[in-house]
Amino acid sequence: MIDPFGRSITYLRVSVTDRCDFRCVYCMSEDMTFLPKAELLTLEEMDRLCSAFVRLGVRKLRLTGGEPLVRKNVMSLIRGLSRHLKSGALDELTLTTNGSQLAKYASELADCGVKRVNVSVDTLEPAKFTKITRWGKLDKVMDGIAAAKAAGLQVKINAVALKSVNDGEFDSMIEWCGREGHDLTFIEVMPMGEVGEGARLDQYLPLSVVRANLAKKWTLDEIDYRTGGPARYVRVRETGGRVGFITPLTHNFCESCNRVRLTCTGMLYMCLGQNDDADLRSPVRASEGDELLEAAIQEAIGRKPKGHDFIIDRRHTGAAVPRHMSVTGG
Ligand code: SAM
């Protein structure tokens, strides 16, 4: 699938549920209203959709959410999709998770051919972790990370950079990840969904500033390493570990965007930062064959926009798009 700007679309991210067992302050409001279960695609429909994308050229699937591992029977979806790894049609099947359920599922994930997981950890201080996630417990997540490592999964830690919240901890996170052998990626907070008056401006910390500060303590060597995602990596000479930067605000990476995002109700978003979408649930439900579905996917790819234009500053404190990150899964 080639979009109007000549970009090859090879990466599908799927939000398997909008529900989550955490309520991270920058991601959701505390009193989120979730979708009625009847509106969700069934796991069989999700498999059909993902498989259509794989047939059309997607090589990498990432399950996300909400929290993907809280969807009932999610392992049956993952096991089903793993057939595309076995057949060679798919290069990678992976997940972004908050880690709360990883202790339970890590070995089964490895058994399904999952090789890497991204785990979101914004702080290594237990009390602060609960403050950021509102409902999360750091020790449970650490148990999950340990289980993932024991199962042979590579773990990448995702940390959203939050001004005056975790910016004093980046050195210790680099040390910890270096010691444990985890890649670490910092992410700029994106203005998605309302999270409180003025909150985005308070939260936003440009990674250009973070990187300049890190360079005072660490030797950051540029490397070509890519995972198919938007992060740009350096190697920290002192720890040997990789640190990535996802910079949707300070350095937009849309020119190399290879991704589209499917929600748990079957809406396809061609850009994280734009509102245009395509309904893929109707074609899935309209017929047993996949011709309508494949045509709808191709039509949507033909509408993929050039990029997003996230801005957070004193004049732009509101949401760039009304939906929270939990709808499209980051
Ligand atoms: N529950 C899973 C998790 O915690 O990783 C998957 C879904 S979560 C929405 C995916 C990623 O998006 C997490 O790393 C989270 O920190 C990040 N995220 C959520 N809202 C964000 C925002 N407004 N800006 C930047 N990153 C955000």
GROMACS .gro file of C-alpha atoms and ligand atoms in nm:
model
  357
    1MET     CA    1   0.000   0.000   0.000
    2ILE     CA    2   0.148   0.332  -0.107
    3ASP     CA    3  -0.005   0.657   0.017
    4PRO     CA    4  -0.040   0.982  -0.184
    5PHE     CA    5   0.301   1.100  -0.059
    6GLY     CA    6   0.480   0.786  -0.177
    7ARG     CA    7   0.511   0.635   0.171
    8SER     CA    8   0.479   0.260   0.195
    9ILE     CA    9   0.234   0.155   0.469
   10THR     CA   10   0.376  -0.150   0.642
   11TYR     CA   11   0.286  -0.098   1.007
   12LEU     CA   12  -0.056  -0.133   1.171
   13ARG     CA   13  -0.121  -0.043   1.532
   14VAL     CA   14  -0.439  -0.185   1.680
   15SER     CA   15  -0.610  -0.059   1.991
   16VAL     CA   16  -0.781  -0.377   2.109
   17THR     CA   17  -0.974  -0.202   2.387
   18ASP     CA   18  -1.023   0.156   2.501
   19ARG     CA   19  -1.030   0.036   2.864
   20CYS     CA   20  -0.731   0.053   3.092
   21ASP     CA   21  -0.656  -0.036   3.452
   22PHE     CA   22  -0.454   0.288   3.487
   23ARG     CA   23  -0.564   0.650   3.442
   24CYS     CA   24  -0.238   0.826   3.351
   25VAL     CA   25  -0.286   1.199   3.403
   26TYR     CA   26  -0.159   1.298   3.057
   27CYS     CA   27  -0.356   1.024   2.879
   28MET     CA   28  -0.705   1.010   3.030
   29SER     CA   29  -0.932   1.204   3.255
   30GLU     CA   30  -1.014   1.031   3.584
   31ASP     CA   31  -1.379   0.977   3.500
   32MET     CA   32  -1.347   0.835   3.151
   33THR     CA   33  -1.657   0.701   2.982
   34PHE     CA   34  -1.571   0.384   2.798
   35LEU     CA   35  -1.746   0.237   2.498
   36PRO     CA   36  -2.032  -0.003   2.551
   37LYS     CA   37  -1.907  -0.357   2.486
   38ALA     CA   38  -2.156  -0.401   2.201
   39GLU     CA   39  -1.972  -0.141   1.995
   40LEU     CA   40  -1.641  -0.326   2.004
   41LEU     CA   41  -1.519  -0.544   1.724
   42THR     CA   42  -1.516  -0.907   1.828
   43LEU     CA   43  -1.174  -1.070   1.848
   44GLU     CA   44  -1.264  -1.268   1.535
   45GLU     CA   45  -1.342  -0.944   1.349
   46MET     CA   46  -1.013  -0.796   1.468
   47ASP     CA   47  -0.828  -1.098   1.338
   48ARG     CA   48  -1.004  -1.061   1.003
   49LEU     CA   49  -0.914  -0.695   0.981
   50CYS     CA   50  -0.550  -0.748   1.080
   51SER     CA   51  -0.521  -1.036   0.836
   52ALA     CA   52  -0.654  -0.817   0.553
   53PHE     CA   53  -0.386  -0.558   0.632
   54VAL     CA   54  -0.120  -0.830   0.633
   55ARG     CA   55  -0.240  -0.951   0.293
   56LEU     CA   56  -0.214  -0.593   0.167
   57GLY     CA   57   0.147  -0.556   0.280
   58VAL     CA   58   0.160  -0.481   0.652
   59ARG     CA   59   0.475  -0.642   0.800
   60LYS     CA   60   0.447  -0.524   1.159
   61LEU     CA   61   0.150  -0.540   1.396
   62ARG     CA   62   0.145  -0.372   1.736
   63LEU     CA   63  -0.141  -0.434   1.978
   64THR     CA   64  -0.207  -0.148   2.213
   65GLY     CA   65  -0.500   0.021   2.385
   66GLY     CA   66  -0.626   0.125   2.645
   67GLU     CA   67  -0.443  -0.164   2.799
   68PRO     CA   68  -0.430  -0.453   2.551
   69LEU     CA   69  -0.380  -0.718   2.819
   70VAL     CA   70  -0.706  -0.631   2.999
   71ARG     CA   71  -0.920  -0.726   2.699
   72LYS     CA   72  -1.091  -1.056   2.777
   73ASN     CA   73  -0.938  -1.349   2.587
   74VAL     CA   74  -0.680  -1.125   2.419
   75MET     CA   75  -0.438  -1.419   2.410
   76SER     CA   76  -0.667  -1.600   2.166
   77LEU     CA   77  -0.630  -1.304   1.926
   78ILE     CA   78  -0.252  -1.300   1.972
   79ARG     CA   79  -0.225  -1.675   1.924
   80GLY     CA   80  -0.438  -1.651   1.610
   81LEU     CA   81  -0.232  -1.367   1.464
   82SER     CA   82   0.091  -1.553   1.534
   83ARG     CA   83   0.009  -1.775   1.234
   84HIS     CA   84   0.122  -1.484   1.015
   85LEU     CA   85   0.463  -1.491   1.183
   86LYS     CA   86   0.489  -1.863   1.120
   87SER     CA   87   0.392  -1.823   0.753
   88GLY     CA   88   0.647  -1.542   0.708
   89ALA     CA   89   0.379  -1.290   0.605
   90LEU     CA   90   0.451  -1.081   0.914
   91ASP     CA   91   0.794  -0.976   1.047
   92GLU     CA   92   0.681  -0.872   1.390
   93LEU     CA   93   0.390  -0.904   1.630
   94THR     CA   94   0.435  -0.691   1.937
   95LEU     CA   95   0.257  -0.499   2.214
   96THR     CA   96   0.264  -0.174   2.404
   97THR     CA   97   0.153  -0.240   2.759
   98ASN     CA   98   0.153  -0.080   3.102
   99GLY     CA   99   0.298  -0.407   3.235
  100SER     CA  100   0.035  -0.464   3.502
  101GLN     CA  101  -0.065  -0.802   3.354
  102LEU     CA  102   0.272  -0.903   3.211
  103ALA     CA  103   0.362  -1.140   3.493
  104LYS     CA  104   0.056  -1.343   3.397
  105TYR     CA  105   0.104  -1.338   3.019
  106ALA     CA  106   0.478  -1.302   2.944
  107SER     CA  107   0.559  -1.666   2.881
  108GLU     CA  108   0.248  -1.718   2.666
  109LEU     CA  109   0.340  -1.411   2.462
  110ALA     CA  110   0.688  -1.549   2.403
  111ASP     CA  111   0.532  -1.880   2.306
  112CYS     CA  112   0.325  -1.697   2.042
  113GLY     CA  113   0.638  -1.559   1.879
  114VAL     CA  114   0.633  -1.214   2.039
  115LYS     CA  115   0.996  -1.107   2.073
  116ARG     CA  116   0.973  -0.756   2.215
  117VAL     CA  117   0.731  -0.556   2.426
  118ASN     CA  118   0.716  -0.185   2.505
  119VAL     CA  119   0.636  -0.116   2.869
  120SER     CA  120   0.538   0.232   2.980
  121VAL     CA  121   0.719   0.344   3.295
  122ASP     CA  122   0.742   0.719   3.353
  123THR     CA  123   0.907   0.708   3.694
  124LEU     CA  124   1.099   0.468   3.918
  125GLU     CA  125   0.955   0.617   4.238
  126PRO     CA  126   0.657   0.410   4.364
  127ALA     CA  127   0.457   0.701   4.512
  128LYS     CA  128   0.510   0.916   4.204
  129PHE     CA  129   0.416   0.621   3.983
  130THR     CA  130   0.079   0.595   4.157
  131LYS     CA  131   0.035   0.971   4.130
  132ILE     CA  132   0.098   0.971   3.753
  133THR     CA  133  -0.103   0.658   3.676
  134ARG     CA  134  -0.365   0.740   3.945
  135TRP     CA  135  -0.431   0.365   3.992
  136GLY     CA  136  -0.104   0.186   3.914
  137LYS     CA  137   0.142   0.005   4.143
  138LEU     CA  138   0.507   0.015   4.037
  139ASP     CA  139   0.602  -0.315   4.203
  140LYS     CA  140   0.342  -0.502   3.999
  141VAL     CA  141   0.482  -0.350   3.679
  142MET     CA  142   0.838  -0.437   3.785
  143ASP     CA  143   0.726  -0.798   3.843
  144GLY     CA  144   0.581  -0.793   3.493
  145ILE     CA  145   0.903  -0.661   3.344
  146ALA     CA  146   1.102  -0.928   3.529
  147ALA     CA  147   0.866  -1.197   3.396
  148ALA     CA  148   0.904  -1.063   3.043
  149LYS     CA  149   1.281  -1.073   3.072
  150ALA     CA  150   1.272  -1.425   3.217
  151ALA     CA  151   1.053  -1.534   2.925
  152GLY     CA  152   1.317  -1.406   2.683
  153LEU     CA  153   1.123  -1.099   2.568
  154GLN     CA  154   1.320  -0.786   2.491
  155VAL     CA  155   1.177  -0.497   2.691
  156LYS     CA  156   1.176  -0.136   2.579
  157ILE     CA  157   1.076   0.121   2.837
  158ASN     CA  158   0.862   0.414   2.719
  159ALA     CA  159   0.869   0.726   2.934
  160VAL     CA  160   0.667   1.037   2.860
  161ALA     CA  161   0.876   1.341   2.955
  162LEU     CA  162   0.672   1.547   3.201
  163LYS     CA  163   0.790   1.889   3.316
  164SER     CA  164   0.856   1.909   3.692
  165VAL     CA  165   0.726   1.553   3.734
  166ASN     CA  166   0.989   1.307   3.612
  167ASP     CA  167   1.255   1.536   3.465
  168GLY     CA  168   1.479   1.488   3.769
  169GLU     CA  169   1.489   1.114   3.709
  170PHE     CA  170   1.611   1.072   3.355
  171ASP     CA  171   1.969   0.996   3.461
  172SER     CA  172   1.856   0.723   3.698
  173MET     CA  173   1.627   0.579   3.431
  174ILE     CA  174   1.918   0.567   3.187
  175GLU     CA  175   2.132   0.393   3.450
  176TRP     CA  176   1.859   0.143   3.535
  177CYS     CA  177   1.781   0.060   3.171
  178GLY     CA  178   2.153   0.031   3.091
  179ARG     CA  179   2.196  -0.213   3.381
  180GLU     CA  180   1.890  -0.419   3.292
  181GLY     CA  181   1.953  -0.423   2.917
  182HIS     CA  182   1.631  -0.237   2.829
  183ASP     CA  183   1.616   0.019   2.552
  184LEU     CA  184   1.462   0.342   2.679
  185THR     CA  185   1.254   0.585   2.474
  186PHE     CA  186   1.149   0.930   2.583
  187ILE     CA  187   0.825   1.066   2.435
  188GLU     CA  188   0.697   1.423   2.410
  189VAL     CA  189   0.350   1.468   2.551
  190MET     CA  190   0.096   1.514   2.270
  191PRO     CA  191  -0.214   1.735   2.288
  192MET     CA  192  -0.470   1.456   2.247
  193GLY     CA  193  -0.800   1.476   2.434
  194GLU     CA  194  -0.888   1.711   2.718
  195VAL     CA  195  -0.701   1.639   3.041
  196GLY     CA  196  -0.773   1.961   3.230
  197GLU     CA  197  -0.746   2.334   3.173
  198GLY     CA  198  -0.387   2.436   3.096
  199ALA     CA  199  -0.256   2.088   3.185
  200ARG     CA  200  -0.073   2.032   2.857
  201LEU     CA  201   0.133   2.346   2.890
  202ASP     CA  202   0.228   2.246   3.245
  203GLN     CA  203   0.322   1.894   3.129
  204TYR     CA  204   0.508   1.968   2.807
  205LEU     CA  205   0.884   1.930   2.811
  206PRO     CA  206   1.055   1.956   2.471
  207LEU     CA  207   1.293   1.665   2.416
  208SER     CA  208   1.540   1.902   2.249
  209VAL     CA  209   1.593   2.043   2.600
  210VAL     CA  210   1.606   1.697   2.759
  211ARG     CA  211   1.862   1.578   2.510
  212ALA     CA  212   2.083   1.883   2.557
  213ASN     CA  213   2.077   1.827   2.935
  214LEU     CA  214   2.153   1.456   2.902
  215ALA     CA  215   2.450   1.538   2.680
  216LYS     CA  216   2.610   1.725   2.973
  217LYS     CA  217   2.637   1.401   3.171
  218TRP     CA  218   2.637   1.125   2.910
  219THR     CA  219   2.817   1.066   2.581
  220LEU     CA  220   2.537   1.019   2.328
  221ASP     CA  221   2.661   0.858   2.006
  222GLU     CA  222   2.429   0.886   1.705
  223ILE     CA  223   2.334   0.543   1.568
  224ASP     CA  224   2.128   0.425   1.271
  225TYR     CA  225   1.922   0.177   1.475
  226ARG     CA  226   1.551   0.174   1.375
  227THR     CA  227   1.262  -0.041   1.497
  228GLY     CA  228   1.014   0.063   1.228
  229GLY     CA  229   0.870   0.324   1.465
  230PRO     CA  230   0.932   0.698   1.493
  231ALA     CA  231   1.208   0.695   1.759
  232ARG     CA  232   1.554   0.823   1.674
  233TYR     CA  233   1.821   0.650   1.882
  234VAL     CA  234   2.156   0.726   2.037
  235ARG     CA  235   2.387   0.491   2.223
  236VAL     CA  236   2.492   0.601   2.569
  237ARG     CA  237   2.863   0.527   2.573
  238GLU     CA  238   2.885   0.495   2.953
  239THR     CA  239   2.608   0.229   2.984
  240GLY     CA  240   2.616   0.076   2.636
  241GLY     CA  241   2.235   0.115   2.628
  242ARG     CA  242   2.019   0.270   2.358
  243VAL     CA  243   1.807   0.576   2.423
  244GLY     CA  244   1.540   0.687   2.177
  245PHE     CA  245   1.358   1.016   2.134
  246ILE     CA  246   1.003   1.044   1.997
  247THR     CA  247   0.959   1.409   1.912
  248PRO     CA  248   0.620   1.476   1.751
  249LEU     CA  249   0.639   1.842   1.857
  250THR     CA  250   1.001   1.953   1.832
  251HIS     CA  251   1.088   1.744   1.528
  252ASN     CA  252   0.803   1.602   1.334
  253PHE     CA  253   0.883   1.271   1.167
  254CYS     CA  254   0.583   1.251   0.934
  255GLU     CA  255   0.790   1.227   0.615
  256SER     CA  256   0.885   0.871   0.709
  257CYS     CA  257   0.547   0.769   0.852
  258ASN     CA  258   0.466   0.408   0.764
  259ARG     CA  259   0.177   0.359   1.006
  260VAL     CA  260  -0.198   0.361   1.036
  261ARG     CA  261  -0.407   0.297   1.346
  262LEU     CA  262  -0.716   0.087   1.399
  263THR     CA  263  -0.947   0.143   1.696
  264CYS     CA  264  -1.137  -0.126   1.883
  265THR     CA  265  -1.457  -0.021   1.705
  266GLY     CA  266  -1.302  -0.063   1.360
  267MET     CA  267  -1.226   0.301   1.277
  268LEU     CA  268  -0.901   0.352   1.092
  269TYR     CA  269  -0.703   0.669   1.165
  270MET     CA  270  -0.450   0.747   0.896
  271CYS     CA  271  -0.272   1.000   1.120
  272LEU     CA  272  -0.243   1.020   1.498
  273GLY     CA  273  -0.280   1.397   1.491
  274GLN     CA  274  -0.567   1.441   1.242
  275ASN     CA  275  -0.939   1.368   1.262
  276ASP     CA  276  -0.999   1.203   0.927
  277ASP     CA  277  -1.094   0.836   0.964
  278ALA     CA  278  -1.242   0.543   0.777
  279ASP     CA  279  -1.507   0.301   0.897
  280LEU     CA  280  -1.384  -0.055   0.847
  281ARG     CA  281  -1.642  -0.219   1.071
  282SER     CA  282  -1.922  -0.175   0.815
  283PRO     CA  283  -1.739  -0.352   0.531
  284VAL     CA  284  -1.634  -0.630   0.770
  285ARG     CA  285  -1.995  -0.682   0.873
  286ALA     CA  286  -2.144  -0.630   0.526
  287SER     CA  287  -2.015  -0.950   0.372
  288GLU     CA  288  -1.827  -1.267   0.451
  289GLY     CA  289  -1.573  -1.208   0.177
  290ASP     CA  290  -1.299  -0.949   0.212
  291GLU     CA  291  -1.332  -0.757  -0.117
  292LEU     CA  292  -1.531  -0.470   0.035
  293LEU     CA  293  -1.294  -0.452   0.329
  294GLU     CA  294  -0.981  -0.446   0.115
  295ALA     CA  295  -1.132  -0.175  -0.108
  296ALA     CA  296  -1.217   0.033   0.202
  297ILE     CA  297  -0.860  -0.004   0.331
  298GLN     CA  298  -0.709   0.102  -0.001
  299GLU     CA  299  -0.946   0.400  -0.022
  300ALA     CA  300  -0.843   0.507   0.329
  301ILE     CA  301  -0.470   0.480   0.253
  302GLY     CA  302  -0.540   0.709  -0.042
  303ARG     CA  303  -0.649   0.972   0.213
  304LYS     CA  304  -0.347   0.950   0.443
  305PRO     CA  305  -0.254   1.312   0.517
  306LYS     CA  306   0.093   1.455   0.488
  307GLY     CA  307   0.132   1.492   0.863
  308HIS     CA  308   0.018   1.635   1.189
  309ASP     CA  309   0.073   1.977   1.335
  310PHE     CA  310   0.079   1.936   1.711
  311ILE     CA  311   0.156   2.258   1.892
  312ILE     CA  312   0.171   2.325   2.265
  313ASP     CA  313   0.242   2.681   2.367
  314ARG     CA  314   0.071   2.968   2.549
  315ARG     CA  315  -0.164   3.028   2.258
  316HIS     CA  316  -0.230   2.657   2.195
  317THR     CA  317  -0.311   2.487   2.524
  318GLY     CA  318  -0.607   2.280   2.408
  319ALA     CA  319  -0.634   1.943   2.237
  320ALA     CA  320  -0.525   1.915   1.871
  321VAL     CA  321  -0.767   1.624   1.832
  322PRO     CA  322  -1.061   1.551   2.063
  323ARG     CA  323  -0.986   1.183   2.118
  324HIS     CA  324  -0.759   1.064   2.398
  325MET     CA  325  -0.452   0.856   2.321
  326SER     CA  326  -0.635   0.549   2.459
  327VAL     CA  327  -0.861   0.549   2.149
  328THR     CA  328  -0.579   0.503   1.899
  329GLY     CA  329  -0.322   0.361   2.136
  330GLY     CA  330  -0.026   0.591   2.080
  331SAM     N1  331  -0.175   0.085   2.818
  331SAM     C1  332  -0.061   0.072   2.734
  331SAM     C2  333   0.056   0.150   2.789
  331SAM     O1  334   0.046   0.204   2.899
  331SAM     O2  335   0.160   0.151   2.725
  331SAM     C3  336  -0.084   0.106   2.588
  331SAM     C4  337  -0.162   0.228   2.554
  331SAM     S1  338  -0.085   0.383   2.599
  331SAM     C5  339  -0.206   0.496   2.534
  331SAM     C6  340   0.049   0.392   2.484
  331SAM     C7  341   0.155   0.493   2.512
  331SAM     O3  342   0.102   0.622   2.488
  331SAM     C8  343   0.210   0.494   2.653
  331SAM     O4  344   0.351   0.489   2.649
  331SAM     C9  345   0.163   0.625   2.708
  331SAM     O5  346   0.255   0.675   2.803
  331SAM    C10  347   0.157   0.709   2.584
  331SAM     N2  348   0.069   0.827   2.592
  331SAM    C11  349  -0.058   0.834   2.633
  331SAM     N3  350  -0.107   0.959   2.621
  331SAM    C12  351  -0.008   1.033   2.568
  331SAM    C13  352   0.003   1.170   2.528
  331SAM     N4  353  -0.097   1.255   2.542
  331SAM     N5  354   0.121   1.210   2.476
  331SAM    C14  355   0.224   1.124   2.462
  331SAM     N6  356   0.220   0.994   2.495
  331SAM    C15  357   0.105   0.949   2.548
   0.00000   0.00000   0.00000
